[in-house]
Backbone as ProteinMPNN parsed JSONL, in Angstrom:
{"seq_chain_A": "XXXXXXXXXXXXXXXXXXXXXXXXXXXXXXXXXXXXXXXXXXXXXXXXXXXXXXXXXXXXXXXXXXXXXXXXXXXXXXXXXXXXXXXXXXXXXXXXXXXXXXXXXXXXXXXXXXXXXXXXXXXXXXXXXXXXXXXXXXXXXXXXXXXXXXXXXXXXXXXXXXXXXXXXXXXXXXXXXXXXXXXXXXX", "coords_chain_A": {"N_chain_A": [[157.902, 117.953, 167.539], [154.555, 117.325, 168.283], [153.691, 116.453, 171.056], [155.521, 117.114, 172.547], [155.133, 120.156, 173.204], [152.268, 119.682, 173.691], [152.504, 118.943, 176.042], [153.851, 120.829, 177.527], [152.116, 122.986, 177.766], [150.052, 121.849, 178.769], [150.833, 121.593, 181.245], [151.662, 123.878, 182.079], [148.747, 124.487, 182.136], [147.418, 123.134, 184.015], [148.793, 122.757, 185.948], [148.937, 121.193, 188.875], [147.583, 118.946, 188.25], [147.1, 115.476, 189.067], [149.338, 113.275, 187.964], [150.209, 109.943, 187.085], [153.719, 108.468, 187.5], [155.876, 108.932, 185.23], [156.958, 106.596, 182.402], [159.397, 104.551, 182.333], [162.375, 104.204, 180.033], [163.183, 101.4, 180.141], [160.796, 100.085, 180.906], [159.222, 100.105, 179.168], [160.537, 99.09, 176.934], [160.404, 97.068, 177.776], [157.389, 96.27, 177.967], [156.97, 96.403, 175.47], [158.127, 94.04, 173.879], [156.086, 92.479, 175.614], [153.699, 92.741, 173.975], [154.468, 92.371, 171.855], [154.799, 94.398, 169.628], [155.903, 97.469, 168.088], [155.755, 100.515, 170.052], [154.423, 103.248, 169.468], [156.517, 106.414, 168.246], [155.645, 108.713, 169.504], [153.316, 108.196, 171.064], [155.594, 106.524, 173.274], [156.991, 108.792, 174.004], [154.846, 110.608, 174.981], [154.015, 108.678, 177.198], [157.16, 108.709, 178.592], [157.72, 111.166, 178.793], [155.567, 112.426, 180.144], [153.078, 111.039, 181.242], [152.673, 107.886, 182.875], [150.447, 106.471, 181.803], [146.626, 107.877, 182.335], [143.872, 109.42, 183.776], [143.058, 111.107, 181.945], [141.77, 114.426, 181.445], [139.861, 113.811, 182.229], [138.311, 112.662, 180.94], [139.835, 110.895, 179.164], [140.72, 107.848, 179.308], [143.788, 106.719, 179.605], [145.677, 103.951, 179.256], [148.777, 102.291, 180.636], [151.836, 101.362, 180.349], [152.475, 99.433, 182.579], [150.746, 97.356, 185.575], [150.308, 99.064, 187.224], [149.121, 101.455, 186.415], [146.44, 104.039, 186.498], [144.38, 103.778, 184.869], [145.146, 101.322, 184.281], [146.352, 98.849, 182.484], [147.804, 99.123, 179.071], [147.29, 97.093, 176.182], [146.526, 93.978, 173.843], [143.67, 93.928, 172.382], [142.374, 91.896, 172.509], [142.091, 91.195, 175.126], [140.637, 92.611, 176.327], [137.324, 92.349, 174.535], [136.568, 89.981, 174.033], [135.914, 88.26, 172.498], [136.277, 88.739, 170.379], [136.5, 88.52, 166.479], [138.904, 87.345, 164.246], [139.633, 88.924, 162.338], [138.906, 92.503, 161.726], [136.643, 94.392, 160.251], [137.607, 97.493, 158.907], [135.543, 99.809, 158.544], [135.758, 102.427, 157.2], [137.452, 102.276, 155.114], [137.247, 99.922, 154.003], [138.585, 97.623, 154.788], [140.068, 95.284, 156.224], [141.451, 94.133, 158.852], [143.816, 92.51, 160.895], [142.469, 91.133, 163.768], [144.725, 90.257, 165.998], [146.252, 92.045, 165.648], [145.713, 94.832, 166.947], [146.051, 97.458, 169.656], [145.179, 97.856, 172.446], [144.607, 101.116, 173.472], [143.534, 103.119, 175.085], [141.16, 102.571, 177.843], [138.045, 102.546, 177.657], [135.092, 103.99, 176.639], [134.968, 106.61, 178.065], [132.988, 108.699, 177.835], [130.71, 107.805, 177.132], [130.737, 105.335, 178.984], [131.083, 102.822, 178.025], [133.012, 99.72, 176.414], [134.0, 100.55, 174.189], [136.364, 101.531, 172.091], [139.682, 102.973, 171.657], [142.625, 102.106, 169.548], [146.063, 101.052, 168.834], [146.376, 100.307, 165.281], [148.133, 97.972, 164.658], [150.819, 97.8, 162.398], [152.993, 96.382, 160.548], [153.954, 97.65, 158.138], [154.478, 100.515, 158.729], [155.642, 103.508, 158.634], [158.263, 103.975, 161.084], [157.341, 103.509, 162.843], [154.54, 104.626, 163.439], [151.68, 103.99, 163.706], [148.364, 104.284, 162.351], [145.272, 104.973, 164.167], [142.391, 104.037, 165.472], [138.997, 103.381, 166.627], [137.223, 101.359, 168.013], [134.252, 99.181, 168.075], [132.617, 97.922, 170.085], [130.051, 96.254, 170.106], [129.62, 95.771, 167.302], [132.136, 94.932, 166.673], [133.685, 96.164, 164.715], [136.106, 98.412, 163.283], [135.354, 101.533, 163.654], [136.129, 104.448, 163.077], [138.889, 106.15, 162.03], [141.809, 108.08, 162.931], [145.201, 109.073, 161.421], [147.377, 108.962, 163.162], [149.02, 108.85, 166.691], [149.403, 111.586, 167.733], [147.45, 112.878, 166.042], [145.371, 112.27, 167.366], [145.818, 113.224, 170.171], [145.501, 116.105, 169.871], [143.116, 116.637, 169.005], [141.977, 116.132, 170.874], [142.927, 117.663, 172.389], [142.532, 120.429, 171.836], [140.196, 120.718, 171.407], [139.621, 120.655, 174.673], [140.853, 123.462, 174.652], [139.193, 125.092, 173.293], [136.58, 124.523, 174.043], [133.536, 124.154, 176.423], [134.141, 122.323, 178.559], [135.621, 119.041, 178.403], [135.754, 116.266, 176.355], [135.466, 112.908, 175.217], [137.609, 111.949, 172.179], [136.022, 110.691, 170.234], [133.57, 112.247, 170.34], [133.984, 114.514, 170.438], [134.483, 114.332, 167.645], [131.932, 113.363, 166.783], [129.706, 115.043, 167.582], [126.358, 114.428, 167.721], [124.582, 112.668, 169.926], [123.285, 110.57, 168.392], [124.239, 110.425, 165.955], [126.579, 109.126, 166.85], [125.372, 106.809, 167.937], [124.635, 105.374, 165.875], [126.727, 105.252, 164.168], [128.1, 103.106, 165.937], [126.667, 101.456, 166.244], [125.954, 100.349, 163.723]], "CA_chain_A": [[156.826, 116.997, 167.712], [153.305, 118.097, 169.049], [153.557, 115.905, 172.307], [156.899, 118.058, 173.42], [154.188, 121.225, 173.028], [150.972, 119.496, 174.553], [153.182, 118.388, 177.555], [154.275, 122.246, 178.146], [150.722, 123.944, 177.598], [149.28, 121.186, 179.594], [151.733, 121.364, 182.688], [151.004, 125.439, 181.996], [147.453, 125.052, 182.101], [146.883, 122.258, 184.457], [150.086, 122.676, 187.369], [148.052, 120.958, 190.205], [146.823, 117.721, 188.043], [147.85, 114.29, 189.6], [149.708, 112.22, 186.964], [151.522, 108.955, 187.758], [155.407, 108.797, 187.045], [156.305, 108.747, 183.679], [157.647, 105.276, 182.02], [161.307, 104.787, 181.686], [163.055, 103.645, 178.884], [163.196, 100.082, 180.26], [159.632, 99.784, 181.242], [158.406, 100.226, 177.697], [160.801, 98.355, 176.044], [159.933, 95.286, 178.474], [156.051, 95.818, 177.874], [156.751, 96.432, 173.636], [158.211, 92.536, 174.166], [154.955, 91.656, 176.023], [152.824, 93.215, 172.955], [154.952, 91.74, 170.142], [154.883, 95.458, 168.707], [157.213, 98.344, 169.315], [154.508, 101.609, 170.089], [154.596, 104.549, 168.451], [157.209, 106.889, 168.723], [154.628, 109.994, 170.081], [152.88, 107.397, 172.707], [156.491, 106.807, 173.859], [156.953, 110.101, 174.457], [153.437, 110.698, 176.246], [155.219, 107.504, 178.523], [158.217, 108.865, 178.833], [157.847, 112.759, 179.571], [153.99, 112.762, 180.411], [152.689, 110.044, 182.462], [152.982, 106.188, 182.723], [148.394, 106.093, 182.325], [145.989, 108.918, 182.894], [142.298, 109.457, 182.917], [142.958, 112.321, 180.349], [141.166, 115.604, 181.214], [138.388, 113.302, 182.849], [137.263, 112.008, 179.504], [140.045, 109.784, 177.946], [141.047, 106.944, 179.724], [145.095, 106.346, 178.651], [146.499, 102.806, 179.741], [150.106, 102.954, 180.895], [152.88, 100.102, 180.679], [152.501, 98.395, 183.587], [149.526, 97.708, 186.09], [149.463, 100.081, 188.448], [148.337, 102.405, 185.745], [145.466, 103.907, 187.282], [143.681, 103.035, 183.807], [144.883, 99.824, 184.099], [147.445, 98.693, 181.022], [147.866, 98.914, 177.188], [146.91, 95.434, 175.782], [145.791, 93.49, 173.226], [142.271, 93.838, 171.943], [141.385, 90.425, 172.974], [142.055, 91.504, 176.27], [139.403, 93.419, 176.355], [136.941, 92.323, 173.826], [137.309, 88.485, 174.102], [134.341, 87.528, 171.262], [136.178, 89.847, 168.968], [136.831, 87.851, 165.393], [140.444, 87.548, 164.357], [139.96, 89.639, 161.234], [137.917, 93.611, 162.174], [136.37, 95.398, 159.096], [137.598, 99.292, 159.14], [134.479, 100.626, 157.984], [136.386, 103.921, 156.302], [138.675, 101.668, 154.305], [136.378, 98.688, 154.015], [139.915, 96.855, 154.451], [140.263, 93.73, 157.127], [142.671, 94.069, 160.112], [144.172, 91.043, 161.941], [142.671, 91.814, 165.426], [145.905, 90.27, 167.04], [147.62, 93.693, 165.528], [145.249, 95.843, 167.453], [146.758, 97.27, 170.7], [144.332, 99.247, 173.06], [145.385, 102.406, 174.269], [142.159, 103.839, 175.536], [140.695, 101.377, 178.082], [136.899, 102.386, 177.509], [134.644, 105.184, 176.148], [134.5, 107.192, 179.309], [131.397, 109.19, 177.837], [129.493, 106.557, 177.043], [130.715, 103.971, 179.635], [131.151, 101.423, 177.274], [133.771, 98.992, 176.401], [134.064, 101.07, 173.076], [137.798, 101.909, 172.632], [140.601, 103.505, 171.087], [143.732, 101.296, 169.459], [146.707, 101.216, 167.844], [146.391, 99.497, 163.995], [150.316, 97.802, 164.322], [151.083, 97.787, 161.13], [154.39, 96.632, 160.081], [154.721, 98.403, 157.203], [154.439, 101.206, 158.799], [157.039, 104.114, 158.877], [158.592, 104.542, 161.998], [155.639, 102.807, 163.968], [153.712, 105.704, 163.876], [150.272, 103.646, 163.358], [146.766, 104.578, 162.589], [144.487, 104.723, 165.492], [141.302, 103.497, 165.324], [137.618, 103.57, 167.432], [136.659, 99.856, 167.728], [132.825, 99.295, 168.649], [132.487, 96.722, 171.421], [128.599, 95.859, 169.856], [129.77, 95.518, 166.247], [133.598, 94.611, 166.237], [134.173, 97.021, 163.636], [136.676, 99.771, 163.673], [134.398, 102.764, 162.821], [136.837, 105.829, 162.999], [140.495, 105.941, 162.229], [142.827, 108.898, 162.504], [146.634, 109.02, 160.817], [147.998, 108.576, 164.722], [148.389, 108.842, 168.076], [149.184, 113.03, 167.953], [146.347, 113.45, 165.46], [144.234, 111.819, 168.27], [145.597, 113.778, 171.399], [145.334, 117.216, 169.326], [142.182, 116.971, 168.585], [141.428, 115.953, 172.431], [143.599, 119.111, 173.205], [142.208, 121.596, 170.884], [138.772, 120.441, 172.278], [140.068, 121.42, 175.717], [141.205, 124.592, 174.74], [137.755, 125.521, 172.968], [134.932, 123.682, 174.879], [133.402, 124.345, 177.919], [134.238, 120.951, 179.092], [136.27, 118.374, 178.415], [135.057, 115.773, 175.628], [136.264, 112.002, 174.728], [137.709, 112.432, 170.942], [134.791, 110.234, 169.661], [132.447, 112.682, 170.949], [134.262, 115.695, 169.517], [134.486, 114.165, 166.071], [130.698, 112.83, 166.357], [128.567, 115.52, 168.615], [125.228, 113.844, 168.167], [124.568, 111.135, 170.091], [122.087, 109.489, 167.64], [125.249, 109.9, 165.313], [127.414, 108.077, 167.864], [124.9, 105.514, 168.277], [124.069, 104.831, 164.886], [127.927, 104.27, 163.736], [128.544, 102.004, 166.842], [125.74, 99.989, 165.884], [125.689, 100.268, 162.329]], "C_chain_A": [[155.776, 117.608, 168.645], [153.39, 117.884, 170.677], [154.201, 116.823, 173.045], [155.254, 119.728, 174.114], [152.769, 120.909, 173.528], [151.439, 118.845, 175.873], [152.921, 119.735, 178.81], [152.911, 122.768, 178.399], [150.11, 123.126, 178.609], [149.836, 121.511, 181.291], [151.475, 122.876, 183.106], [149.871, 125.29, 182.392], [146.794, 124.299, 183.694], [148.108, 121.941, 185.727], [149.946, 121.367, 188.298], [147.87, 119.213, 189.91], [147.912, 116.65, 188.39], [147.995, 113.609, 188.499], [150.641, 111.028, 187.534], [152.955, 109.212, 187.244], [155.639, 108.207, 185.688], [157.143, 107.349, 183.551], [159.192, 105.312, 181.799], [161.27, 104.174, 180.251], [162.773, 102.142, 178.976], [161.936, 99.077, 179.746], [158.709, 99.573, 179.889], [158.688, 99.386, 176.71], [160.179, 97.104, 176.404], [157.845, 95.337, 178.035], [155.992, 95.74, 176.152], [157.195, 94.432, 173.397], [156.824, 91.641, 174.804], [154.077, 91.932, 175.18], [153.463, 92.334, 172.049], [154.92, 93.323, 169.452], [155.11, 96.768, 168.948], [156.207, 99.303, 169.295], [155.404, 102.732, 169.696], [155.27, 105.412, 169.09], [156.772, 108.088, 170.057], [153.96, 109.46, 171.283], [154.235, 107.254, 173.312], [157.049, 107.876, 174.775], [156.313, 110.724, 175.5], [153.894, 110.245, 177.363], [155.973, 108.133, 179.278], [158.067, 110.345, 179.707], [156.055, 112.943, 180.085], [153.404, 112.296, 181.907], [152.146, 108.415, 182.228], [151.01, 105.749, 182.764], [147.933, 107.333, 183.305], [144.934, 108.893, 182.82], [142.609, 110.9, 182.371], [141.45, 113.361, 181.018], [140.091, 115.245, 181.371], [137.649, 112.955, 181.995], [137.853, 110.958, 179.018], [140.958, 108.734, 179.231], [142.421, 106.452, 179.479], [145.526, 105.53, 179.765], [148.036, 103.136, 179.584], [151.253, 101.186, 180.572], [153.321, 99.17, 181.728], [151.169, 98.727, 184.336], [148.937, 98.276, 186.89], [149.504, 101.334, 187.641], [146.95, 102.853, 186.245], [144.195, 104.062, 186.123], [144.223, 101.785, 183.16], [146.429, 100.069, 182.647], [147.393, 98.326, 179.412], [147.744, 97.825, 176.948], [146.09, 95.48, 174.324], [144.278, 93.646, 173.152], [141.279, 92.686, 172.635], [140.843, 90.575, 174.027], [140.682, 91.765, 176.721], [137.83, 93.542, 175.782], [136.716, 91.067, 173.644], [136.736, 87.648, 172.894], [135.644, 88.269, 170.044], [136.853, 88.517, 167.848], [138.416, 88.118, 165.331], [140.496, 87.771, 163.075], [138.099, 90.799, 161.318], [137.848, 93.874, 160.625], [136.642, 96.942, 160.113], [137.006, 99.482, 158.534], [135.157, 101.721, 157.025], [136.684, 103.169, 155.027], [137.474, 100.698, 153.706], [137.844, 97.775, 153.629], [139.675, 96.036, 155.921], [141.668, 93.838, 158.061], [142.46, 92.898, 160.656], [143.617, 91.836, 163.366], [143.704, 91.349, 166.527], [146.984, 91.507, 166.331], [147.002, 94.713, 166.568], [145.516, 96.064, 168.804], [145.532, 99.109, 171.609], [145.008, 100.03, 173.957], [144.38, 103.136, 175.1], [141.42, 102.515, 176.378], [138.946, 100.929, 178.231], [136.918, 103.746, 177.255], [134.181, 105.846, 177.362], [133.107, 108.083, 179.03], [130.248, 108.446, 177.276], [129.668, 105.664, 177.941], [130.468, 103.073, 179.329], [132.656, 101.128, 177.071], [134.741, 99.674, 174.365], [135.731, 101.516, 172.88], [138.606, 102.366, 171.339], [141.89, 102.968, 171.02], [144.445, 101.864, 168.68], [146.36, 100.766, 166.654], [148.066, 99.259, 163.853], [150.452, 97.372, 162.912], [152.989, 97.096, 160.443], [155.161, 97.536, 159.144], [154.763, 99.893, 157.704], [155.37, 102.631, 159.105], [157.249, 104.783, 160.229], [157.664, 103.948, 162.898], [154.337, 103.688, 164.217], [151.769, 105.523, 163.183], [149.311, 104.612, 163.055], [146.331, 104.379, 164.208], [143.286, 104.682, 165.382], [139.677, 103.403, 166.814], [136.97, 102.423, 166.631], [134.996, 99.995, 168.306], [132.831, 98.222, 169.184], [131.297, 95.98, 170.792], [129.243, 95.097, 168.266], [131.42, 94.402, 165.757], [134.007, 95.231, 165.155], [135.018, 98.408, 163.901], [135.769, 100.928, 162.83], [134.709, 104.117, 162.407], [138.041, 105.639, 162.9], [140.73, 107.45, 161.929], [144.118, 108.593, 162.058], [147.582, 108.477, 162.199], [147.839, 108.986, 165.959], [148.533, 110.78, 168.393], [148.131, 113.38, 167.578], [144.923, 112.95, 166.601], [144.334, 112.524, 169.721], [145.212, 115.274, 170.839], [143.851, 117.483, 169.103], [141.326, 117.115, 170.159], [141.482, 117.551, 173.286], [142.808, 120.278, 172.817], [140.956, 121.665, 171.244], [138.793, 121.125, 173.741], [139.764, 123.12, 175.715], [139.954, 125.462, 174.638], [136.124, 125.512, 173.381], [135.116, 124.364, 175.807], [133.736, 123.186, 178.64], [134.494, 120.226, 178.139], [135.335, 116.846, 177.478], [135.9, 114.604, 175.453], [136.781, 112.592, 172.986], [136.943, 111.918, 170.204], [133.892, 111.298, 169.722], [132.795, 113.666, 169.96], [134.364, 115.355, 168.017], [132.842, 113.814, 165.629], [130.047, 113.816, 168.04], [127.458, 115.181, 168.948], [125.508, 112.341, 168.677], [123.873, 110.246, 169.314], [123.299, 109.726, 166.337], [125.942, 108.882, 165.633], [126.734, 106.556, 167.52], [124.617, 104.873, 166.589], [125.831, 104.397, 164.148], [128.523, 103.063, 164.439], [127.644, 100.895, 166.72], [125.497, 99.488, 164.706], [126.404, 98.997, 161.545]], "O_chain_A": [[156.077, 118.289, 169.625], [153.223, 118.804, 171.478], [153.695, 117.347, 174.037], [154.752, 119.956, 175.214], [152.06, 121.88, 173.792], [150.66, 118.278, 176.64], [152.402, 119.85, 179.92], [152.707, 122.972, 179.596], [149.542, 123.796, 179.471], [149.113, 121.607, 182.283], [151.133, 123.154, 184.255], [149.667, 126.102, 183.294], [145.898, 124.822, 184.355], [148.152, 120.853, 186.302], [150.89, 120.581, 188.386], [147.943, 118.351, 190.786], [149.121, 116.728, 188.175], [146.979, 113.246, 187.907], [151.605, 111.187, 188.282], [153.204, 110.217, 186.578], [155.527, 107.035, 185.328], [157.903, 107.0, 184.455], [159.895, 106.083, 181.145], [160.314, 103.784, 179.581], [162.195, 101.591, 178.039], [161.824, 98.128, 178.971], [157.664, 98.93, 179.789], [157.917, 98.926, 175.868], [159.605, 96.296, 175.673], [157.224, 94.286, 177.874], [155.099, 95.108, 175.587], [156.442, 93.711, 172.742], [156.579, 90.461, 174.552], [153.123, 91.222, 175.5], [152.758, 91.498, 171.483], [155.123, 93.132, 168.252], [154.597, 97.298, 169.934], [155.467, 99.054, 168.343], [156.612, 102.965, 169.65], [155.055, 105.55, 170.294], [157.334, 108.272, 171.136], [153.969, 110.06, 172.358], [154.246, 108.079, 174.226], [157.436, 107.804, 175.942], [156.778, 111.219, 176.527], [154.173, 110.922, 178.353], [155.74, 108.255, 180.481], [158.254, 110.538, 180.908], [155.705, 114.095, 180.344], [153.304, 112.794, 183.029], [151.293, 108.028, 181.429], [150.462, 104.964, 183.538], [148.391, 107.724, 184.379], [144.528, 108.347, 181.794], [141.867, 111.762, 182.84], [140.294, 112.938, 180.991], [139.152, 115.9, 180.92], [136.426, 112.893, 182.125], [137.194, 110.058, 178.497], [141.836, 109.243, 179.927], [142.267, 105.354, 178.944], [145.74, 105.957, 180.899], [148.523, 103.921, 178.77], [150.856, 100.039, 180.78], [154.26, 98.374, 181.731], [150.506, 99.744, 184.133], [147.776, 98.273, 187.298], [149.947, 102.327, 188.219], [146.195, 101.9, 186.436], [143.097, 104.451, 186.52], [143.978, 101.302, 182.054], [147.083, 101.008, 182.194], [146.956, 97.326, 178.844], [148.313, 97.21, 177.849], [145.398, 96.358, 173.808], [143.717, 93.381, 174.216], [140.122, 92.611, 173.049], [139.66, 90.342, 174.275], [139.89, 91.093, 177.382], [137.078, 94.417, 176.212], [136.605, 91.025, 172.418], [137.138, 86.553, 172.5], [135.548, 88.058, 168.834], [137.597, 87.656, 168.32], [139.055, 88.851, 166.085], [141.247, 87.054, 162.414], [136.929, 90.453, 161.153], [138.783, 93.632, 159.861], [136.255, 97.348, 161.209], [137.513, 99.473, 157.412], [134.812, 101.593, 155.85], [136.144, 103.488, 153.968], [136.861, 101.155, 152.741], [138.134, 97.355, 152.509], [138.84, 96.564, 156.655], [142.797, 93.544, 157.668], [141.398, 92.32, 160.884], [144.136, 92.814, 163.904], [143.697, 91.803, 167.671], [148.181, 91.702, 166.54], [147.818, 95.48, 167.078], [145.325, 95.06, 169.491], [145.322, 100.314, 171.477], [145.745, 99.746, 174.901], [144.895, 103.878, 175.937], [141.113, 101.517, 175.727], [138.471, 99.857, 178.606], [137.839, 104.551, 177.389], [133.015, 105.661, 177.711], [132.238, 108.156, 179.9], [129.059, 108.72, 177.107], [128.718, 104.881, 177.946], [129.752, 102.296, 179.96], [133.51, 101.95, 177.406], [135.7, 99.239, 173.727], [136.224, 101.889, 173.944], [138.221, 102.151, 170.189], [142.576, 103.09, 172.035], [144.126, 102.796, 167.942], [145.169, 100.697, 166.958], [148.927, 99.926, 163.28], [149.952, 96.295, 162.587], [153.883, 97.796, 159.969], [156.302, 97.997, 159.176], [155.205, 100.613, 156.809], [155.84, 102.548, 160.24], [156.682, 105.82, 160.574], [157.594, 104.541, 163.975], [153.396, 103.473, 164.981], [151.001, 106.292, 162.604], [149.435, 105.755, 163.496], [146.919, 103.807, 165.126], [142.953, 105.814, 165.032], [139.993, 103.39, 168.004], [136.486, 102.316, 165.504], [134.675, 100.989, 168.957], [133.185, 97.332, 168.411], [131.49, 94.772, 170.93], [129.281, 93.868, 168.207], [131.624, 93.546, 164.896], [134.905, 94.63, 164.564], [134.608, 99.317, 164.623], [135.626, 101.044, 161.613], [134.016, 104.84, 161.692], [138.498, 104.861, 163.738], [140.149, 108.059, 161.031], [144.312, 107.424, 162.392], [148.429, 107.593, 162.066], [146.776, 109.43, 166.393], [147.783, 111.261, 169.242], [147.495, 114.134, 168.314], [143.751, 113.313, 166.502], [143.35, 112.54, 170.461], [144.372, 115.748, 171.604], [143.476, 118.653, 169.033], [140.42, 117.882, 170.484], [140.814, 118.199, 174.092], [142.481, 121.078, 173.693], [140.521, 122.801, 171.432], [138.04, 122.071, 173.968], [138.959, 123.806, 176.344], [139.614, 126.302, 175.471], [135.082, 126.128, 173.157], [136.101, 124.998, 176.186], [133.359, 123.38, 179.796], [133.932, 120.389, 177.056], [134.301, 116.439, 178.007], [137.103, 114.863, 175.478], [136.292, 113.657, 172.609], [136.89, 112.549, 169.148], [133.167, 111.172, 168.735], [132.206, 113.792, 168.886], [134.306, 116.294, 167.223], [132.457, 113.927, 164.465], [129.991, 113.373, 169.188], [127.101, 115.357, 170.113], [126.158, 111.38, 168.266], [123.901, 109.06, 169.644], [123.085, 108.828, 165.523], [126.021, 107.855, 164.959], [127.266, 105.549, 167.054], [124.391, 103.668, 166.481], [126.022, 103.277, 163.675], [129.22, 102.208, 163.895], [127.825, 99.714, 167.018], [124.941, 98.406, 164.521], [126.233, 98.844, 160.335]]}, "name": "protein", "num_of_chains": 1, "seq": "XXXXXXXXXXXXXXXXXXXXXXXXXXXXXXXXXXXXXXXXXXXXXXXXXXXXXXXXXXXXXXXXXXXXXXXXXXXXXXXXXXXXXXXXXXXXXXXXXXXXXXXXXXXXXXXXXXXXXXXXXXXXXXXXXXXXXXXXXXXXXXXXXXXXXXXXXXXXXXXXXXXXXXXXXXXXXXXXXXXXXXXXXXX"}
């Protein structure tokens, strides 16, 4: 699994960086009971061997399982979003999500400093829990970007890392112009 391998390279590259204490076992199960929906095996992981909420490489904001996350905690959409309708259009798909499935993992667009965010899509049917992940627009209520999951969303963060001169949200790196940005978040 990628996470095992962006743990190592990271802890390699990055010795020094302050992370909080990784989630137990307990801690996750007791907050997947306060969600209603068990999280993906690969965020588990992140939890478990990583760190319990990080600001990510000073770009991504990752909520942790409880609240002394120092990005605050994984939640509901509503949470965060409180207007939002209780059925999002995914733009890609042009398909209709319940927004009580959507579970934010990202607690804002740190390069934009907006409310813009990055969720799970809980899916039931989904194999293994290993959701979609989605880029909601705070302006629109529309999910405007989905990747396959939550690796295909730190990999791309990572791989950005490795290649950039600096450190990029994964919105940013998938959409470089900002008059792109702005025109799908408002579109």
């Amino acid at each position: 699994m990628f996470i095992h391998e962006f743990i190592e390279q990271f802890n390699m590259r990055y010795p020094s960086i302050d992370k909080t204490e990784p989630a137990s076992e307990e801690m996750i199960c007791a907050y997947e009971k306060t969600l209603g929906y068990p999280l993906p095996p690969s965020f588990r992981l992140f939890l478990k061997h990583f760190s319990n909420g990080i600001f990510l490489l000073d770009c991504e904001p990752i909520g942790g399982v409880d609240d002394n996350s120092p990005c605050a905690d994984i939640r509901n959409v509503h949470d965060l979003i409180p207007d939002i309708p209780s059925k999002v259009l995914l733009v890609e798909t042009n398909e209709w999500i319940r927004s009580a499935t959507l579970i934010s993992f990202t607690m804002f667009d740190a390069g934009d400093s907006s409310n813009n965010h990055w969720v799970f899509i809980c899916d039931d049917n989904v194999k293994n829990h290993e959701y979609r992940v989605g880029f909601i627009s705070q302006d629109t209520k529309k999910i405007i970007k989905t990747l396959s999951n939550f690796e295909e969303w730190l990999n791309i963060l990572w791989k950005n890392e490795q290649h950039g001169e600096m450190s990029l949200p994964v919105f940013h790196v998938l959409y470089p112009s900002f008059d792109e940005r702005v025109l799908l978040m408002n579109g």
